[in-house]
Short mmCIF file of C-alpha atoms in Angstrom, two decimals:
data_model
loop_
_atom_site.label_atom_id
_atom_site.label_comp_id
_atom_site.label_asym_id
_atom_site.label_seq_id
_atom_site.Cartn_x
_atom_site.Cartn_y
_atom_site.Cartn_z
CA MET Z 27 -6.91 -26.25 -11.73
CA ILE Z 28 -5.28 -27.15 -15.06
CA PHE Z 29 -3.29 -23.91 -14.96
CA VAL Z 30 -2.04 -24.74 -11.47
CA LYS Z 31 -0.91 -28.19 -12.59
CA LEU Z 32 0.94 -26.71 -15.57
CA PHE Z 33 2.51 -24.05 -13.35
CA SER Z 34 3.70 -26.75 -10.92
CA ARG Z 35 5.79 -28.29 -13.73
CA LEU Z 36 7.95 -25.19 -14.09
CA PRO Z 37 11.57 -25.66 -12.91
CA PHE Z 38 12.57 -24.56 -9.42
CA PHE Z 39 14.85 -21.75 -10.65
CA PHE Z 40 11.87 -20.09 -12.38
CA ILE Z 41 9.58 -20.69 -9.37
CA HIS Z 42 12.11 -19.02 -7.07
CA PHE Z 43 12.74 -16.12 -9.46
CA LEU Z 44 9.00 -15.46 -9.53
CA SER Z 45 8.91 -15.71 -5.73
CA TYR Z 46 11.55 -12.95 -5.49
CA SER Z 47 9.44 -10.70 -7.72
CA ILE Z 48 6.18 -11.29 -5.85
CA SER Z 49 7.82 -10.85 -2.45
CA PHE Z 50 9.17 -7.45 -3.53
CA PHE Z 51 5.70 -6.44 -4.69
CA MET Z 52 4.11 -7.59 -1.41
CA GLY Z 53 6.66 -5.83 0.76
CA SER Z 54 7.38 -2.59 -1.11
CA ILE Z 55 4.18 -1.85 -3.03
CA LEU Z 56 1.28 -3.78 -1.51
CA ARG Z 57 2.87 -3.55 1.98
CA TYR Z 58 0.89 -6.63 3.03
CA ARG Z 59 0.13 -6.47 6.78
CA ARG Z 60 3.35 -4.55 7.22
CA SER Z 61 2.39 -2.79 10.46
CA GLN Z 62 1.18 -6.05 12.04
CA ILE Z 63 4.41 -7.84 11.09
CA MET Z 64 6.60 -5.06 12.48
CA GLN Z 65 4.55 -4.96 15.68
CA ASN Z 66 4.97 -8.71 16.20
CA LEU Z 67 8.70 -8.54 15.48
CA LYS Z 68 9.05 -5.76 18.06
CA ILE Z 69 7.26 -7.89 20.67
CA ALA Z 70 9.40 -10.95 19.94
CA PHE Z 71 12.74 -9.18 19.43
CA PRO Z 72 12.76 -5.94 21.49
CA GLU Z 73 16.56 -6.08 21.58
CA LYS Z 74 16.81 -5.68 17.80
CA SER Z 75 17.01 -2.27 16.15
CA HIS Z 76 14.30 -0.97 13.81
CA LEU Z 77 16.66 -1.54 10.89
CA GLU Z 78 17.26 -5.16 11.91
CA ARG Z 79 13.53 -5.81 12.21
CA LYS Z 80 12.94 -4.18 8.82
CA LYS Z 81 15.47 -6.57 7.29
CA LEU Z 82 13.56 -9.48 8.85
CA LEU Z 83 10.36 -8.02 7.40
CA PHE Z 84 11.56 -8.35 3.81
CA GLN Z 85 13.06 -11.78 4.48
CA PHE Z 86 9.64 -12.78 5.84
CA TYR Z 87 7.93 -11.82 2.58
CA LEU Z 88 10.37 -13.95 0.61
CA ASN Z 89 9.80 -16.97 2.86
CA LEU Z 90 6.04 -16.50 2.58
CA THR Z 91 6.09 -16.44 -1.22
CA ASP Z 92 8.53 -19.38 -1.29
CA VAL Z 93 6.09 -21.40 0.84
CA GLY Z 94 3.23 -20.62 -1.54
CA PHE Z 95 5.08 -21.35 -4.78
CA GLU Z 96 6.87 -24.42 -3.42
CA ALA Z 97 3.53 -25.80 -2.22
CA ILE Z 98 2.20 -25.50 -5.77
CA LYS Z 99 5.42 -26.99 -7.14
CA SER Z 100 4.96 -30.07 -4.95
CA TYR Z 101 1.73 -30.77 -6.86
CA SER Z 102 3.79 -32.35 -9.65
CA MET Z 103 6.80 -33.58 -7.66
CA THR Z 104 7.53 -37.29 -7.42
CA ARG Z 105 8.13 -39.06 -4.12
CA GLU Z 106 11.83 -39.36 -5.03
CA GLN Z 107 12.09 -35.60 -5.59
CA MET Z 108 10.45 -34.87 -2.24
CA LEU Z 109 12.77 -37.31 -0.48
CA LYS Z 110 15.77 -35.43 -1.90
CA ARG Z 111 14.44 -32.04 -0.82
CA PHE Z 112 12.97 -32.90 2.60
CA LYS Z 113 15.18 -35.11 4.75
CA ILE Z 114 14.34 -36.33 8.26
CA THR Z 115 17.49 -36.43 10.37
CA ASN Z 116 16.26 -38.94 12.98
CA PRO Z 117 13.83 -41.32 11.23
CA GLU Z 118 14.73 -44.07 13.71
CA LYS Z 119 12.37 -42.51 16.28
CA MET Z 120 9.42 -42.94 13.92
CA GLU Z 121 10.60 -46.41 12.88
CA GLU Z 122 10.53 -47.54 16.51
CA HIS Z 123 6.89 -46.49 16.87
CA ILE Z 124 6.00 -48.11 13.55
CA LYS Z 125 7.68 -51.38 14.62
CA ASN Z 126 5.58 -51.37 17.81
CA ASN Z 127 2.40 -50.31 15.97
CA GLU Z 128 2.30 -47.24 18.24
CA PRO Z 129 0.53 -44.13 16.88
CA PHE Z 130 2.23 -40.76 17.44
CA LEU Z 131 1.41 -37.07 17.03
CA LEU Z 132 3.63 -34.41 15.42
CA LEU Z 133 3.14 -30.78 16.42
CA ALA Z 134 4.48 -28.31 13.86
CA GLY Z 135 4.49 -24.53 13.50
CA HIS Z 136 3.93 -22.04 10.69
CA ILE Z 137 7.66 -21.74 10.18
CA THR Z 138 9.95 -22.11 7.14
CA ASN Z 139 8.06 -24.33 4.67
CA TRP Z 140 5.23 -25.63 6.83
CA GLU Z 141 3.31 -26.79 3.75
CA TRP Z 142 6.05 -29.28 2.91
CA GLN Z 143 5.99 -30.80 6.39
CA LEU Z 144 2.91 -32.93 5.64
CA SER Z 145 4.24 -33.94 2.21
CA GLY Z 146 7.75 -34.49 3.56
CA TYR Z 147 6.70 -36.85 6.35
CA ALA Z 148 4.01 -38.57 4.25
CA SER Z 149 6.58 -39.34 1.53
CA GLN Z 150 8.69 -41.29 4.03
CA LEU Z 151 5.94 -43.33 5.69
CA ASP Z 152 4.27 -46.37 4.16
CA PHE Z 153 0.94 -45.67 5.83
CA GLY Z 154 -1.41 -42.69 5.58
CA PHE Z 155 -0.06 -39.64 7.42
CA GLY Z 156 -2.89 -37.35 8.50
CA GLY Z 157 -2.63 -33.58 8.44
CA VAL Z 158 -5.13 -31.58 10.48
CA TYR Z 159 -6.38 -28.48 8.65
CA LYS Z 160 -8.88 -25.67 8.98
CA PRO Z 161 -11.16 -25.49 5.90
CA LEU Z 162 -10.64 -22.30 3.84
CA SER Z 163 -13.47 -19.96 2.86
CA SER Z 164 -12.52 -20.06 -0.84
CA LYS Z 165 -13.80 -23.35 -2.30
CA PHE Z 166 -11.22 -23.30 -5.13
CA THR Z 167 -8.29 -22.65 -2.77
CA ASP Z 168 -9.56 -25.21 -0.27
CA THR Z 169 -9.88 -27.89 -2.97
CA LEU Z 170 -6.42 -27.04 -4.35
CA MET Z 171 -4.75 -27.24 -0.93
CA LEU Z 172 -6.51 -30.52 -0.15
CA ASP Z 173 -5.20 -32.00 -3.42
CA ILE Z 174 -1.66 -30.78 -2.69
CA ARG Z 175 -1.73 -32.00 0.92
CA ALA Z 176 -3.05 -35.40 -0.15
CA ASN Z 177 0.07 -36.00 -2.23
CA PHE Z 178 2.42 -38.87 -1.28
CA GLY Z 179 -0.28 -40.65 0.71
CA GLY Z 180 -1.10 -37.84 3.12
CA TYR Z 181 -4.73 -37.32 4.07
CA PRO Z 182 -6.10 -33.98 5.32
CA ILE Z 183 -8.43 -34.06 8.34
CA PRO Z 184 -10.79 -31.16 9.22
CA MET Z 185 -9.88 -29.71 12.61
CA ALA Z 186 -13.36 -30.33 14.03
CA LYS Z 187 -13.06 -34.08 13.32
CA THR Z 188 -9.55 -34.62 14.69
CA MET Z 189 -10.43 -36.36 17.96
CA ARG Z 190 -13.00 -38.58 16.29
CA GLU Z 191 -10.50 -39.65 13.61
CA ILE Z 192 -7.88 -40.50 16.23
CA LEU Z 193 -10.27 -42.57 18.35
CA VAL Z 194 -11.59 -44.46 15.30
CA ARG Z 195 -8.08 -45.35 14.16
CA MET Z 196 -6.97 -46.35 17.65
CA LYS Z 197 -9.97 -48.67 17.88
CA ARG Z 198 -8.95 -50.32 14.60
CA LYS Z 199 -5.47 -50.87 16.06
CA LYS Z 200 -3.79 -49.93 12.79
CA MET Z 201 -0.68 -47.78 12.55
CA PHE Z 202 -1.28 -44.09 11.95
CA SER Z 203 0.23 -40.71 12.66
CA PHE Z 204 -1.11 -37.16 12.65
CA GLY Z 205 0.52 -33.80 12.04
CA LEU Z 206 -0.95 -30.65 13.59
CA VAL Z 207 0.20 -27.06 13.00
CA ALA Z 208 -0.73 -25.74 16.43
CA ASP Z 209 0.66 -22.22 16.74
CA GLN Z 210 -2.25 -20.05 15.62
CA SER Z 211 -4.29 -18.08 18.13
CA PRO Z 212 -7.69 -19.50 19.14
CA PRO Z 213 -10.47 -17.43 17.53
CA GLY Z 214 -12.57 -14.79 19.25
CA TYR Z 215 -13.22 -15.14 22.95
CA ASP Z 216 -13.36 -18.95 23.00
CA LYS Z 217 -12.18 -19.84 26.51
CA LYS Z 218 -10.96 -23.32 25.52
CA ARG Z 219 -7.30 -22.37 25.28
CA GLU Z 220 -3.99 -22.90 27.02
CA TRP Z 221 -2.11 -19.88 28.38
CA VAL Z 222 1.68 -20.31 28.36
CA GLN Z 223 4.76 -18.11 28.08
CA PHE Z 224 5.84 -17.40 24.50
CA PHE Z 225 8.45 -14.76 23.65
CA GLY Z 226 8.11 -13.37 27.16
CA ARG Z 227 4.34 -12.93 26.99
CA GLU Z 228 1.45 -14.97 28.28
CA THR Z 229 0.04 -16.33 25.01
CA ALA Z 230 -3.05 -18.33 24.10
CA PHE Z 231 -2.70 -21.65 22.27
CA PHE Z 232 -5.29 -24.14 21.07
CA SER Z 233 -6.14 -26.75 23.71
CA GLY Z 234 -6.34 -29.59 21.13
CA PRO Z 235 -2.86 -31.09 21.75
CA GLU Z 236 -3.52 -31.18 25.51
CA ILE Z 237 -6.91 -32.86 25.04
CA ILE Z 238 -5.47 -35.45 22.62
CA THR Z 239 -2.58 -36.28 24.98
CA GLN Z 240 -4.81 -36.46 28.03
CA MET Z 241 -7.29 -38.81 26.32
CA THR Z 242 -4.91 -41.05 24.37
CA LYS Z 243 -1.50 -40.79 26.10
CA MET Z 244 0.01 -41.17 22.62
CA PRO Z 245 3.64 -40.02 22.11
CA VAL Z 246 3.92 -36.39 20.99
CA TYR Z 247 6.81 -34.78 19.12
CA TYR Z 248 7.72 -31.31 17.94
CA ALA Z 249 8.42 -31.28 14.19
CA HIS Z 250 11.48 -29.02 13.98
CA ILE Z 251 12.26 -27.74 10.48
CA SER Z 252 15.25 -25.91 9.02
CA ARG Z 253 16.27 -24.80 5.53
CA THR Z 254 19.62 -26.20 4.38
CA LYS Z 255 19.47 -24.18 1.16
CA ARG Z 256 16.70 -22.69 -0.92
CA GLY Z 257 14.14 -25.38 -1.74
CA HIS Z 258 15.82 -27.95 0.56
CA TYR Z 259 14.79 -28.72 4.14
CA GLU Z 260 15.57 -30.92 7.12
CA GLY Z 261 13.05 -32.20 9.62
CA GLN Z 262 13.78 -33.46 13.11
CA ILE Z 263 11.28 -34.81 15.61
CA ILE Z 264 11.89 -33.80 19.24
CA PRO Z 265 10.07 -35.53 22.14
CA VAL Z 266 7.32 -33.52 23.86
CA PHE Z 267 5.46 -36.35 25.62
CA GLN Z 268 6.43 -40.03 25.66
CA ALA Z 269 4.56 -43.25 26.36
CA GLY Z 270 4.70 -44.10 30.06
CA GLU Z 271 5.26 -40.47 31.05
CA GLU Z 272 2.84 -39.12 33.65
CA TYR Z 273 0.34 -36.61 32.31
CA VAL Z 274 -0.78 -34.01 34.86
CA LYS Z 275 -4.26 -32.71 34.02
CA GLY Z 276 -4.47 -28.91 33.94
CA SER Z 277 -0.70 -28.47 33.79
CA SER Z 278 -0.50 -27.43 30.09
CA GLN Z 279 2.68 -29.53 30.03
CA VAL Z 280 2.44 -30.41 26.34
CA THR Z 281 1.68 -26.83 25.28
CA LYS Z 282 4.48 -25.41 27.43
CA LYS Z 283 7.10 -27.70 25.91
CA TYR Z 284 5.72 -27.21 22.40
CA ALA Z 285 5.79 -23.40 22.79
CA ALA Z 286 9.39 -23.50 24.07
CA LEU Z 287 10.55 -25.69 21.15
CA LEU Z 288 8.68 -23.54 18.64
CA GLU Z 289 10.24 -20.37 20.06
CA LYS Z 290 13.71 -21.93 19.81
CA ASN Z 291 13.01 -22.94 16.19
CA ILE Z 292 11.85 -19.39 15.37
CA LYS Z 293 14.92 -17.82 16.96
CA GLU Z 294 17.12 -20.01 14.73
CA SER Z 295 15.45 -18.52 11.62
CA PRO Z 296 13.59 -15.43 12.89
CA ALA Z 297 12.27 -14.24 9.51
CA ASP Z 298 10.57 -17.52 8.70
CA TRP Z 299 7.60 -17.61 11.09
CA LEU Z 300 4.13 -16.42 10.07
CA TRP Z 301 4.51 -12.93 11.57
CA SER Z 302 1.51 -11.59 9.64
CA HIS Z 303 -0.84 -13.41 12.03
CA ASN Z 304 -2.15 -11.30 14.93
CA ARG Z 305 -0.67 -13.65 17.52
CA TRP Z 306 -1.17 -11.49 20.60
CA LYS Z 307 -4.67 -10.25 19.87
CA TYR Z 308 -6.17 -11.00 23.28
CA THR Z 309 -4.95 -11.07 26.86
CA ARG Z 310 -6.14 -13.58 29.43
CA ASP Z 311 -8.10 -10.85 31.28
CA GLU Z 312 -9.90 -9.82 28.09
CA VAL Z 313 -10.97 -13.41 27.40
CA GLU Z 314 -11.91 -14.45 30.92
CA ASN Z 315 -13.81 -11.27 31.72
CA LYS Z 316 -15.78 -11.22 28.49
#
């Protein structure tokens, strides 16, 4: 852990130079999940040529290594440094909820620097901003990521305890907000999933956001992210479900809007999503007939 802390104090130009080197190694020598990435890119962008998708492939590796090294770098960053590098373009929406002591949920995706989303929002809120996470198998890596994600007042919440944490905090009637990266595929043949259109295919999403919205009726936003230049990002929250809006049980209305906003975000920076994940592993028939 000491080595990681020392590494995090290196200047950004060195961090990014190292990221270039590692991304080249991953793409050209290690060929990390190369076939899976190319397959996903073909599904999402059938109109692009093989050469265009190959260019996206190598840009993907660079974004992936940038995310990893910038996450470590944030370990030693001050709140002021994070505020300069992660700007929220419409903070007034959050300020309105804070003024009314109204909890809200942010749904993010594994796009651009998703690791800085928790830190970026936490650095600009004067109350604990919760980030839902799935515990990692490596104890060292899990502890490291928890420490990084707890920076600037953020607090990581295990996925299995999300609903309980929300209900406890709502009962206390104290201001809180949660961030949830909700674009990974539900594991195995678990039938608790929402099926919606995503890049022209019926795709399974976790049912968590629907369950939370149905039970709490709390406002839900999509956390859009874009890179303004290397190591600098902008966040924008876009309404998905608002207080007073009717929620129709079984409609997947939150997941549908989230998936559409995520797809739009990906199309704006197509190399920056986590294409190495096997997103279309199962079809609805395979799950329901298992």
